[in-house]
CSV table of C-alpha atoms in Angstrom, one decimal:
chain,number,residue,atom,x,y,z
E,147,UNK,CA,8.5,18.0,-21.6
E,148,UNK,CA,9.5,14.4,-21.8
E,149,UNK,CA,8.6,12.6,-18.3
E,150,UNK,CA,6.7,14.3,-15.2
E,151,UNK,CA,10.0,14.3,-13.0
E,152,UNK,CA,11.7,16.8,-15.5
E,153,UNK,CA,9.3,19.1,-14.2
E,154,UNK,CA,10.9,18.7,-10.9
E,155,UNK,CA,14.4,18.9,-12.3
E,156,UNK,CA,13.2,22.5,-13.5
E,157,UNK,CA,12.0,23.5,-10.2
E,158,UNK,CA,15.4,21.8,-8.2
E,159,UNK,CA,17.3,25.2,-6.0
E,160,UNK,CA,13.6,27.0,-6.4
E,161,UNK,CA,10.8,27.7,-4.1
E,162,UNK,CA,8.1,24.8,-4.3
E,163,UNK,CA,5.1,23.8,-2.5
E,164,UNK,CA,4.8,20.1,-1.2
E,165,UNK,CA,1.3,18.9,-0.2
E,166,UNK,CA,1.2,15.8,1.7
E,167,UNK,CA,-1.2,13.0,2.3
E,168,UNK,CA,-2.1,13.9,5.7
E,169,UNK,CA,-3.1,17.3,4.0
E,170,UNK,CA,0.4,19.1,5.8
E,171,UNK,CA,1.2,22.2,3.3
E,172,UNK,CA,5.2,22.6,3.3
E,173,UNK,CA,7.1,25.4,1.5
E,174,UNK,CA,11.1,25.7,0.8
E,175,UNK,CA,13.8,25.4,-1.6
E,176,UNK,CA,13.9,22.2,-3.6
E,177,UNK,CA,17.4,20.2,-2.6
E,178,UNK,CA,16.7,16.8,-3.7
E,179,UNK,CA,14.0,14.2,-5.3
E,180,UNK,CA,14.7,11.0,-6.6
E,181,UNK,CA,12.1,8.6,-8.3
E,182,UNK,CA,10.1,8.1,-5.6
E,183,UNK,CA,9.8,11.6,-4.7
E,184,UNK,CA,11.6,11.3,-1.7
E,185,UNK,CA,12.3,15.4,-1.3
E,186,UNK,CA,14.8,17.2,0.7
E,187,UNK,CA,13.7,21.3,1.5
E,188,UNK,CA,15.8,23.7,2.5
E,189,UNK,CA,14.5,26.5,4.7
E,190,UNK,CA,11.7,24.4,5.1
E,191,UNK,CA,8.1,25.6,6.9
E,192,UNK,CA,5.1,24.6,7.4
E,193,UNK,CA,2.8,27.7,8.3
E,194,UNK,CA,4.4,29.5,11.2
E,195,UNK,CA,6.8,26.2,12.2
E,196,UNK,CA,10.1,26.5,11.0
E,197,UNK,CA,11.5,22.6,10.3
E,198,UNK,CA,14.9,23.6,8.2
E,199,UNK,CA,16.0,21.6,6.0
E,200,UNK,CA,13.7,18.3,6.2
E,201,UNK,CA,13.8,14.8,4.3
E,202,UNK,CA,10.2,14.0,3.6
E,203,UNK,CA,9.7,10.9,2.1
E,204,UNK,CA,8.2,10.0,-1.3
E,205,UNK,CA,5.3,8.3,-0.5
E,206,UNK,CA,3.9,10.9,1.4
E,207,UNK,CA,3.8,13.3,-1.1
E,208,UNK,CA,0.3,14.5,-3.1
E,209,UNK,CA,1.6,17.2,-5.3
E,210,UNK,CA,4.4,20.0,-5.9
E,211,UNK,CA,4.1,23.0,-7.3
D,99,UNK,CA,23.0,17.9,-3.0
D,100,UNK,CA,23.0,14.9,-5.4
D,101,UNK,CA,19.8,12.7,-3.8
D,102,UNK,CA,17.5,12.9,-1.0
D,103,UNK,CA,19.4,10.4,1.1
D,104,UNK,CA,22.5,12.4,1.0
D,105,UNK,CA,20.6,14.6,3.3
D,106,UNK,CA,20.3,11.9,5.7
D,107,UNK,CA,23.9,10.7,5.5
D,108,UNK,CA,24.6,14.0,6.5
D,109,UNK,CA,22.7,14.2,10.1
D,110,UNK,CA,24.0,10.8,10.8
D,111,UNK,CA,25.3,10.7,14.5
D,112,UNK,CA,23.5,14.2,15.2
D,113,UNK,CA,20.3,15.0,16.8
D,114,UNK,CA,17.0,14.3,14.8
D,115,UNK,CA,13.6,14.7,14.8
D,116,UNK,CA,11.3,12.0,12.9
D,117,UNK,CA,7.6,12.2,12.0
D,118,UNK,CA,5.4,9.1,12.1
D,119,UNK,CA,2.1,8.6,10.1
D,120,UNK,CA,0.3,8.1,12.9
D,121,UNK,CA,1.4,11.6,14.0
D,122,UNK,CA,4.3,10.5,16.6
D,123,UNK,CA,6.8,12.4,16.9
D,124,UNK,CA,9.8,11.1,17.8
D,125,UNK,CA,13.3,12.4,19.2
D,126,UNK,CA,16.8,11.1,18.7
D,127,UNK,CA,20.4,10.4,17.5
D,128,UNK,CA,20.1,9.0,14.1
D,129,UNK,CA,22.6,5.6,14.5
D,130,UNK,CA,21.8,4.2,10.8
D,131,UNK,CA,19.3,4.3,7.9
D,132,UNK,CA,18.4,2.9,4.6
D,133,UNK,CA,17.0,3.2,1.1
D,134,UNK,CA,13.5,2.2,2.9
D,135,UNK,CA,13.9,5.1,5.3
D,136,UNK,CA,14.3,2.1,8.1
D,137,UNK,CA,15.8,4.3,11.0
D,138,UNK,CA,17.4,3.5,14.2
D,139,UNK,CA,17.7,6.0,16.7
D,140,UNK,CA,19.3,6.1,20.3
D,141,UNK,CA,18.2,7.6,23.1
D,142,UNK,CA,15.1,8.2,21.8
D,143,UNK,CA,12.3,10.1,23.1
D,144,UNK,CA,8.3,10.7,22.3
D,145,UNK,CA,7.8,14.0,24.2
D,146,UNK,CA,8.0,12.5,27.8
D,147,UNK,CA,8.0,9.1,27.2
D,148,UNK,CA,12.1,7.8,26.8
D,149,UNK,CA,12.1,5.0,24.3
D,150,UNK,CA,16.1,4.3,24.3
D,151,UNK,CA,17.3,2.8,21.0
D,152,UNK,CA,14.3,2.2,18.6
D,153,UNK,CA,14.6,1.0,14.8
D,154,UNK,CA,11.6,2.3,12.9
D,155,UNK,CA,9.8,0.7,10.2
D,156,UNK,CA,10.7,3.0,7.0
D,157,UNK,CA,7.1,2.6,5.3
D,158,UNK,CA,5.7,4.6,9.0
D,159,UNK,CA,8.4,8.0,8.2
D,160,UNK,CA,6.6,11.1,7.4
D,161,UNK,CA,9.6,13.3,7.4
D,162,UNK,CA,13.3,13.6,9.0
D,163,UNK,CA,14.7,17.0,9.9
S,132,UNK,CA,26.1,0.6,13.7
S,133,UNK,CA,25.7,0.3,9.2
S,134,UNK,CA,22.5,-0.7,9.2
S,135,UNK,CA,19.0,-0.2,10.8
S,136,UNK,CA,18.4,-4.0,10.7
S,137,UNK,CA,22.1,-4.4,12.9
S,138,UNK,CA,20.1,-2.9,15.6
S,139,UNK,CA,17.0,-5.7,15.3
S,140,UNK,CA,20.4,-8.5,15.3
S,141,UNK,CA,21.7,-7.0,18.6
S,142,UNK,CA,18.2,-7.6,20.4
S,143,UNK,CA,17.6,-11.3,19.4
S,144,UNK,CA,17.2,-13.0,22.0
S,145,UNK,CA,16.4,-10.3,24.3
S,146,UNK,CA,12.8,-8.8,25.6
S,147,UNK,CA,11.9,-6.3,23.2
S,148,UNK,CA,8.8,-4.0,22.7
S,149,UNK,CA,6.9,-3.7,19.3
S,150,UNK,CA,4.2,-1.3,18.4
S,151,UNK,CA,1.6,-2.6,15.8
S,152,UNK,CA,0.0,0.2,13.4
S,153,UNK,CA,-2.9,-0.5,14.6
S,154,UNK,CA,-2.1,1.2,18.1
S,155,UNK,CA,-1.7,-2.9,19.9
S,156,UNK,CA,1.5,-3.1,22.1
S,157,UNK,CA,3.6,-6.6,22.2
S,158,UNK,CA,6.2,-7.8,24.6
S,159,UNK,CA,8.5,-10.8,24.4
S,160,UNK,CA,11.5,-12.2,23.5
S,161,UNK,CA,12.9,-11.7,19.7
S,162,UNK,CA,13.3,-15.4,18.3
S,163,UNK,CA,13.5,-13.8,14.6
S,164,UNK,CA,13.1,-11.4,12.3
S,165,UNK,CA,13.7,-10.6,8.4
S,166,UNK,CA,14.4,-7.9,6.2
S,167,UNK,CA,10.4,-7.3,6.2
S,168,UNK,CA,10.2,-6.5,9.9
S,169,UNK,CA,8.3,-9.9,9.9
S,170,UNK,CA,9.1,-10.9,13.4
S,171,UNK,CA,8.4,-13.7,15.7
S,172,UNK,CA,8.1,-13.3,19.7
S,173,UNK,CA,8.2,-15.7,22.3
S,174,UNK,CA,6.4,-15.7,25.5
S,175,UNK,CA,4.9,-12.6,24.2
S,176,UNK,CA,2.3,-10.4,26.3
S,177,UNK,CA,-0.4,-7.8,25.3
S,178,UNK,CA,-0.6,-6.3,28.4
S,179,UNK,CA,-2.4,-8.7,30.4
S,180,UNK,CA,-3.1,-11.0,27.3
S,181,UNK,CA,-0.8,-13.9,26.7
S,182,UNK,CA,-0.3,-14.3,23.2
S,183,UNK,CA,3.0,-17.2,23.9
S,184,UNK,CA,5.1,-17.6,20.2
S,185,UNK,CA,3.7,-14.9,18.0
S,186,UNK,CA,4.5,-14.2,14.2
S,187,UNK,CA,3.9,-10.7,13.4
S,188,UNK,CA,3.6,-9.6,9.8
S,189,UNK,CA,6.1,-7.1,9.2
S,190,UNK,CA,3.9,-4.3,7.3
S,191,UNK,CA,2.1,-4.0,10.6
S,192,UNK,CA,5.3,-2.9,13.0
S,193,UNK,CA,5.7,0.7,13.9
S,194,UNK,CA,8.7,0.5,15.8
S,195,UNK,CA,10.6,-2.2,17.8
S,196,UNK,CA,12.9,-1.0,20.7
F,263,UNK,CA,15.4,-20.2,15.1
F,264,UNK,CA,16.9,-18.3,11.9
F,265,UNK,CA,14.0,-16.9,10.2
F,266,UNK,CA,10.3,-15.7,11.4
F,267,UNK,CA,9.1,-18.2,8.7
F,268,UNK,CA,10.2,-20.9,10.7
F,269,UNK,CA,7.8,-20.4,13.4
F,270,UNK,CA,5.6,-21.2,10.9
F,271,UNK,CA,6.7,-24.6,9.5
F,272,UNK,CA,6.7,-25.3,13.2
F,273,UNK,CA,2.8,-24.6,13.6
F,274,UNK,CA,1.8,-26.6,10.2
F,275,UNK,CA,-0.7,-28.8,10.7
F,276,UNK,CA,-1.5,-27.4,14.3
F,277,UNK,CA,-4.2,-25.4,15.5
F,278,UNK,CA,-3.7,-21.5,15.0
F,279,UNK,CA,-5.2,-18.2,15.9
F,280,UNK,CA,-4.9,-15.8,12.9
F,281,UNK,CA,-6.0,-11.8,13.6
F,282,UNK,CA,-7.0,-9.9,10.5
F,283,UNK,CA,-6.7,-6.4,10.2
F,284,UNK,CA,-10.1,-5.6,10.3
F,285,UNK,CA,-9.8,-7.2,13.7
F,286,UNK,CA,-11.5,-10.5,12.9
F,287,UNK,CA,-10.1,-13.6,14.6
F,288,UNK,CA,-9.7,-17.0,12.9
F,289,UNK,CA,-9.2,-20.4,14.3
F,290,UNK,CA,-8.2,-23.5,12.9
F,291,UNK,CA,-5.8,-25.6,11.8
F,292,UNK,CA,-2.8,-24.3,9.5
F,293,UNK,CA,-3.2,-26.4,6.4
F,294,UNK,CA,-0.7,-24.6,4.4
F,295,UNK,CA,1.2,-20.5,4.0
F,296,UNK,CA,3.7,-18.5,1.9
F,297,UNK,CA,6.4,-15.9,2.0
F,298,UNK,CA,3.5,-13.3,1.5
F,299,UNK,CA,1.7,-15.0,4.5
F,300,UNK,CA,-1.1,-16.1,2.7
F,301,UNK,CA,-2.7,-18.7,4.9
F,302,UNK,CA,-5.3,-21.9,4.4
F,303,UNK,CA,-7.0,-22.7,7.7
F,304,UNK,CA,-9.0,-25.9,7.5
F,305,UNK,CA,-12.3,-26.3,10.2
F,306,UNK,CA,-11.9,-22.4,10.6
F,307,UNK,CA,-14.5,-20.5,12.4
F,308,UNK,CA,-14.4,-17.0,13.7
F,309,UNK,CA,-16.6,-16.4,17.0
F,310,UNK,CA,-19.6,-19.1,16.7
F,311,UNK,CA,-19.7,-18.6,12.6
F,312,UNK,CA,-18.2,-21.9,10.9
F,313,UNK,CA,-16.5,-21.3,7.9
F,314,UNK,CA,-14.7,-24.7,7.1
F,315,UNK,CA,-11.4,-24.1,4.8
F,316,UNK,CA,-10.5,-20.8,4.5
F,317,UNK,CA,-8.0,-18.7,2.2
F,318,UNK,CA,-6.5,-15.7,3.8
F,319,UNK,CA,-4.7,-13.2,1.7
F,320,UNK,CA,-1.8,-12.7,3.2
F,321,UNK,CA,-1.3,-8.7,3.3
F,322,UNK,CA,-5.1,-8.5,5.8
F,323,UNK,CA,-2.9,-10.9,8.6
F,324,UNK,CA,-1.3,-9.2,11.6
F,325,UNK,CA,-0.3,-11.9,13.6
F,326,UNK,CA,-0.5,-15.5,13.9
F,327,UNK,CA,-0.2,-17.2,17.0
T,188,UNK,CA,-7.0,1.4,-28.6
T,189,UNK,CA,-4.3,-1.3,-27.5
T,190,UNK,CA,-3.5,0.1,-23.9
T,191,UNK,CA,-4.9,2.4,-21.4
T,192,UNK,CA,-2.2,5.1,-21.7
T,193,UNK,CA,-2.5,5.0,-25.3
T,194,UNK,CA,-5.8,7.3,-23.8
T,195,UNK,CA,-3.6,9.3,-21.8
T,196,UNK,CA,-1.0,9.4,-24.9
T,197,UNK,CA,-4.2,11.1,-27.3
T,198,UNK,CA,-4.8,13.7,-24.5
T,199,UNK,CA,-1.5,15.2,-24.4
T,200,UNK,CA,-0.9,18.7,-24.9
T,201,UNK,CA,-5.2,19.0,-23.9
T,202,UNK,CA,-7.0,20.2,-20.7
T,203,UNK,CA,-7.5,17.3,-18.4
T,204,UNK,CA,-9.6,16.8,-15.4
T,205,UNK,CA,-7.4,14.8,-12.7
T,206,UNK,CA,-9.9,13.1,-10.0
T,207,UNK,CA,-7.3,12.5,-6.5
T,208,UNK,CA,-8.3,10.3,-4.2
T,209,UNK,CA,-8.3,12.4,-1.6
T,210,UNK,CA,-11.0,13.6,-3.4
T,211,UNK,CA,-9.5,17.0,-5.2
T,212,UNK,CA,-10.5,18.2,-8.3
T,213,UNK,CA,-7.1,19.4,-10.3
T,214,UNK,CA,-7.7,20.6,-13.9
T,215,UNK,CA,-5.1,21.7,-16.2
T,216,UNK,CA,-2.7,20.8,-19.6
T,217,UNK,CA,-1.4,17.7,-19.7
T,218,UNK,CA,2.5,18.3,-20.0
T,219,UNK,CA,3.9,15.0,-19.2
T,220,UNK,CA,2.8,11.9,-17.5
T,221,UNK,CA,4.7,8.1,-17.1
T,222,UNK,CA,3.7,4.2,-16.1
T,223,UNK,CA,3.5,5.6,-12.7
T,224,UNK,CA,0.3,8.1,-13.8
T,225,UNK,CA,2.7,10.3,-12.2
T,226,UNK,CA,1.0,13.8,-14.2
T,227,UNK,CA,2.6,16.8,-14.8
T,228,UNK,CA,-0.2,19.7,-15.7
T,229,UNK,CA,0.3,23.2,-16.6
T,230,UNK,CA,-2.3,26.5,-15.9
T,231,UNK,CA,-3.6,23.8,-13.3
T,232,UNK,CA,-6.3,25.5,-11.2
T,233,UNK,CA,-8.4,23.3,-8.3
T,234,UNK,CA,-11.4,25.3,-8.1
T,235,UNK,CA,-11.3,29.2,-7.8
T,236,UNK,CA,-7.2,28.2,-6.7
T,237,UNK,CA,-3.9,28.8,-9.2
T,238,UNK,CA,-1.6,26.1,-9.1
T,239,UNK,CA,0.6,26.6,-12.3
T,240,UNK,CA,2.6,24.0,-13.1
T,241,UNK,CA,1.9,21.0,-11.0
T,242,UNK,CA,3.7,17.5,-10.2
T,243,UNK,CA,0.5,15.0,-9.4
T,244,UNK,CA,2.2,11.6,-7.4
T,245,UNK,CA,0.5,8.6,-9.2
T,246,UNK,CA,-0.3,7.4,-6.8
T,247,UNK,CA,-2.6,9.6,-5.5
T,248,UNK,CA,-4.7,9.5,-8.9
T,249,UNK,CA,-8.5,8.3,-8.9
T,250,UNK,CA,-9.3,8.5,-13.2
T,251,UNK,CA,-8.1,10.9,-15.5
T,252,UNK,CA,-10.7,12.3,-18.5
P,178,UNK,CA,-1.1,-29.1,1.1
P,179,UNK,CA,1.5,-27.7,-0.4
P,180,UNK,CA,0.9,-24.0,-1.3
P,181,UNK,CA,-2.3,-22.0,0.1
P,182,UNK,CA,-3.2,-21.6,-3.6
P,183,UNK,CA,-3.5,-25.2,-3.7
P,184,UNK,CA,-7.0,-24.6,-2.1
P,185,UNK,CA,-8.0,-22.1,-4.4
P,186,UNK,CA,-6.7,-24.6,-7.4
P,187,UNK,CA,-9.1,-27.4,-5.3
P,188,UNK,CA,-12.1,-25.1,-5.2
P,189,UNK,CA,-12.3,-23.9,-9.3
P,190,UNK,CA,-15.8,-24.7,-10.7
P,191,UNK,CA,-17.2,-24.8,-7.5
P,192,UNK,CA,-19.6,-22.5,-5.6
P,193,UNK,CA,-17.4,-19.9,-3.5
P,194,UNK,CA,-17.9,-16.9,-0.9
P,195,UNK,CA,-14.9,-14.0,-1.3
P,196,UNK,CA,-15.3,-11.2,1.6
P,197,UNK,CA,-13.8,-8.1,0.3
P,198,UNK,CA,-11.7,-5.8,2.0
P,199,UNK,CA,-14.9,-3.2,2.1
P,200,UNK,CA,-16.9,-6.0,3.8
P,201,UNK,CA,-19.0,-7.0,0.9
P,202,UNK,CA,-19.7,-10.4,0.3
P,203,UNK,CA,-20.0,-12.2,-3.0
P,204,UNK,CA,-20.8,-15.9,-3.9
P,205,UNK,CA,-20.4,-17.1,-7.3
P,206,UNK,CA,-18.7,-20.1,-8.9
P,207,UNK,CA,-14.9,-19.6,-9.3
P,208,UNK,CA,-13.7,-19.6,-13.2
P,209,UNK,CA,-10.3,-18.4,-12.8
P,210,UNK,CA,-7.9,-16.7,-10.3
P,211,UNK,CA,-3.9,-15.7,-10.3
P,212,UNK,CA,-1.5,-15.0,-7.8
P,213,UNK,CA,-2.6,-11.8,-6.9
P,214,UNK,CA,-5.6,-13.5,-5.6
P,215,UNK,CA,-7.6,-11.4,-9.1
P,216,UNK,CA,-10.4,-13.7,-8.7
P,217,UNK,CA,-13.5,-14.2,-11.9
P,218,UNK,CA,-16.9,-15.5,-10.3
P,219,UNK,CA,-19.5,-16.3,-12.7
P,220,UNK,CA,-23.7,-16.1,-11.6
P,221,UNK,CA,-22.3,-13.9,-8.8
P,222,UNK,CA,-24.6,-12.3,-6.1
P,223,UNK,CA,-23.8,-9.7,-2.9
P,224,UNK,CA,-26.7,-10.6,-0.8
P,225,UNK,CA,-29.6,-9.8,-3.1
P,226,UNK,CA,-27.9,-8.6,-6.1
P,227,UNK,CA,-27.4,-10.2,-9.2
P,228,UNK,CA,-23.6,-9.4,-10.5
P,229,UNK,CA,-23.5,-12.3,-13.2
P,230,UNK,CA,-19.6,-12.7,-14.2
P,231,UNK,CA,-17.4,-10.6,-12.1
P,232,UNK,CA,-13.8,-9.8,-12.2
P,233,UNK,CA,-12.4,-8.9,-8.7
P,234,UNK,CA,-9.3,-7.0,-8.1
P,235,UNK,CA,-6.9,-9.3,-6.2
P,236,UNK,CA,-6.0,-6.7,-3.2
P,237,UNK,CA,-9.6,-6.2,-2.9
P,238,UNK,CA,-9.9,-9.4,-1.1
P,239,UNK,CA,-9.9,-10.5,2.6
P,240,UNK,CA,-10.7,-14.3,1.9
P,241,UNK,CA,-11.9,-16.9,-0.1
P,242,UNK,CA,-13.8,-20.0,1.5
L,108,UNK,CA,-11.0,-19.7,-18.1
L,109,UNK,CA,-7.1,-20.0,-17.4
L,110,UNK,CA,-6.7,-16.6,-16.0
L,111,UNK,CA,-8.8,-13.5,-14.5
L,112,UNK,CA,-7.4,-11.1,-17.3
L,113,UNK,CA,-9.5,-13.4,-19.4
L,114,UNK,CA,-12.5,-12.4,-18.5
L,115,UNK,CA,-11.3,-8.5,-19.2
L,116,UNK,CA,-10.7,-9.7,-22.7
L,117,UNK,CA,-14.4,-11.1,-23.5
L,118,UNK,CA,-15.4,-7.9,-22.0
L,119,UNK,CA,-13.2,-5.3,-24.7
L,120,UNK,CA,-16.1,-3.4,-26.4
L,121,UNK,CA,-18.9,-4.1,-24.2
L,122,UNK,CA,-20.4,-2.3,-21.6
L,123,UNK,CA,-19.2,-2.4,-18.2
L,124,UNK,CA,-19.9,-1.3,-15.0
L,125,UNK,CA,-16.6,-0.7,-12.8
L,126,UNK,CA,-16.6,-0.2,-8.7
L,127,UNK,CA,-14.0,2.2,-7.2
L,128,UNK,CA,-12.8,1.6,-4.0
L,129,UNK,CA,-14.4,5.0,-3.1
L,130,UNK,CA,-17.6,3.3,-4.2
L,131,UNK,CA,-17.9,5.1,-7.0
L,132,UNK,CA,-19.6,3.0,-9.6
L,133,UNK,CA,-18.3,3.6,-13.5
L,134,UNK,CA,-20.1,2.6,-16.7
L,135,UNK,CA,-19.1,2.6,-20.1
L,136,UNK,CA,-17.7,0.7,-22.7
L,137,UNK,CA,-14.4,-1.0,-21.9
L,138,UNK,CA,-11.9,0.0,-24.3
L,139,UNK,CA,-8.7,-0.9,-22.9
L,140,UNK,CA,-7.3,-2.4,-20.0
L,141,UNK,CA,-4.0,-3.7,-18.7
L,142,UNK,CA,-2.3,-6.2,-15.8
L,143,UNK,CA,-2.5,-3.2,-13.6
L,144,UNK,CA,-6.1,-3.5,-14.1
L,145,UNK,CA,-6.1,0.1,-15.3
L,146,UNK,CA,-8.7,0.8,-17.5
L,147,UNK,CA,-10.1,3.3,-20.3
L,148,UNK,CA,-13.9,3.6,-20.5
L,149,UNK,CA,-15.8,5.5,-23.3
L,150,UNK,CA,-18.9,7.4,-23.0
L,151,UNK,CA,-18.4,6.7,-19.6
L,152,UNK,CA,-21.1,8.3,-17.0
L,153,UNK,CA,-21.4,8.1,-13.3
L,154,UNK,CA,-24.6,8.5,-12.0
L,155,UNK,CA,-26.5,11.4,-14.2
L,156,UNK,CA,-22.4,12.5,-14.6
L,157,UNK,CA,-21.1,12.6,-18.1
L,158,UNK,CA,-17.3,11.5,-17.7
L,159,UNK,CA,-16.8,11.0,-21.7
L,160,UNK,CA,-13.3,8.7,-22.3
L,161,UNK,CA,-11.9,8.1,-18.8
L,162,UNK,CA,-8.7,7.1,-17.5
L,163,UNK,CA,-8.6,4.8,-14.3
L,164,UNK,CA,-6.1,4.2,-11.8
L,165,UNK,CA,-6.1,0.2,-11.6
L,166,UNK,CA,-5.6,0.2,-7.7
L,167,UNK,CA,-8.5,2.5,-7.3
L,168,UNK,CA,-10.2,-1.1,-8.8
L,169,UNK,CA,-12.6,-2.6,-6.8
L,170,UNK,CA,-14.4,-5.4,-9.4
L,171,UNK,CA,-15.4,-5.0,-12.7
L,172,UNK,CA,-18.9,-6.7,-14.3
C-alpha cells in the first residue's frame, strides 16, 4: 500500500466502522471520502438510530475500519 | 457517488437534519453549502425553539443527513 | 441562494443573532462580515450587557440567523 | 463599512476591551493588530493586575469591543 | 536521520504502537502512512479488541514508537 | 506601531513573561521568535523551576508582555 | 538567534526533555525534528516507561528544553 487513503479506496461500497471524536460509533456502506475524510454512509446507524445515508465531516472522524 | 459533497448537492432544497459539535441538533431546508460545510438553512428549527434562516459555521458540522 | 455567505450579505444591515462557541449570545446590527465569519455588530447586546460596536472573531461563531 | 477589519482601523489608538477565550478581559489601548487578530495593547491591565504592553495571539481573542 | 518521518519510513512493514489523543492505545503493522501522520495499520488490535485493518486520522495522533 | 510583531521585535534580548494556553507562566529573556508566535527564552523559569533555554510551540501561547 | 527552529538545531543529538499538551513529559535524545515541530526521540522514556525511538505529533507540542 502506497498512501493511507488507498486503504479507504479498498473499503469504498463496503461495510466500515467510523469512530468519531465525540466517541459516536457509526456503521454503513462507504459512499464517499475525499482527503479530508469527509465520508458519506449509506444505510447508516449508529446503535439502534437509523440516520440513512449521512455526510459526516472529515474532521470529525478518529478512525475507520 | 464521486465525492462526499455530491451527497450534499443532492439534498439541496430538501429537508435536513444537521449535527453540531456542541451536540445541537438542528432542523431544516438546506438553501446552500460549501467546501467548508458552511450551511444555510430555512426555516430552521432546534427541537422547539424556530430559528428561521440560519447560516452555520462549517468548522461547528458533525454530520448532515 | 449559491452560497451560504449570500445569506450573511442579505442580513447586513439588519438585527441579527449570533451564537458564540462558548455558549454567549449577541444581538445587533450586522455592519460586516468576511469569508471567516469574522463579524462586526453594532449596538450589540448580551442580554442585559451592552457590548455597543463589537468585532467577533470568526472561529468563535456557531451560527448567525 | 466593507470589511469587519475596518472596525478595527477605526479603534487604533483608542481604548479597547479584548475577551480571551479562557474568559480573561483585557483593557487598553490598541497599539497595533493583523488579519489573524493578533493584538498589542499598550497600559493593559486585566481586573486590578497591570500588565503594561501586551501581545495577544490572535486565535485566544473572541471579541474586541 | 534527516527528518522525523524518515522514523516512521524505517518502521514500515513493523508492529507499531499508535498513542491517540483521546488517549487509545492502537497497535498494529504499519501499512501506509503520509505528511498528515494519517496511519494505515493492519492486525490492529486496541487492547483485548480486533480492529483489522485500520485508517488512523492524523490528526488524532499523540507519538508513534 | 505598525504590526503587533513589531512589539515582539521591540522586546528581543529583554526579560519577558509568555502565559501559555495551559495557564503556565514562563519568564526568560526572548532570543528568537517567528510568526507563529514559536517563541526561544533563555534562563527560563515557571514559578520556581529552572527551564534554562526553552523552545515554545507558537499555538501554545496566550500572550507575551 | 534569528529564528526559534534554531534553537531545535543546537539541540540535534542532545538530550531533551519535551512537554505534551496532555502533560506528558518526554526525554530522550533529539534526533530529528521539522517546522511542524514534529519530532523523533531515541531511547526515549516517560517516567519509569521505556518508549525506545518515538515519533511525535508536532501539535501535540507544548515546549521543548
Amino acid at each position: 500500500m502506497e498512501r493511507p487513503l488507498d486503504a479507504l479506496s479498498a473499503l469504498k461500497g463496503k461495510e466500515v466502522n467510523v469512530l468519531l471524536k465525540d466517541g459516536t460509533n457509526l456503521t454503513g456502506k462507504l459512499e464517499a471520502f475525499d482527503i479530508h475524510t469527509n465520508v458519506v454512509l449509506s444505510n447508516a446507524t449508529s446503535g439502534s438510530k437509523k440516520l440513512d445515508q449521512i455526510f459526516i465531516r472529515g474532521d470529525m472522524v478518529t478512525y475507520i475500519n
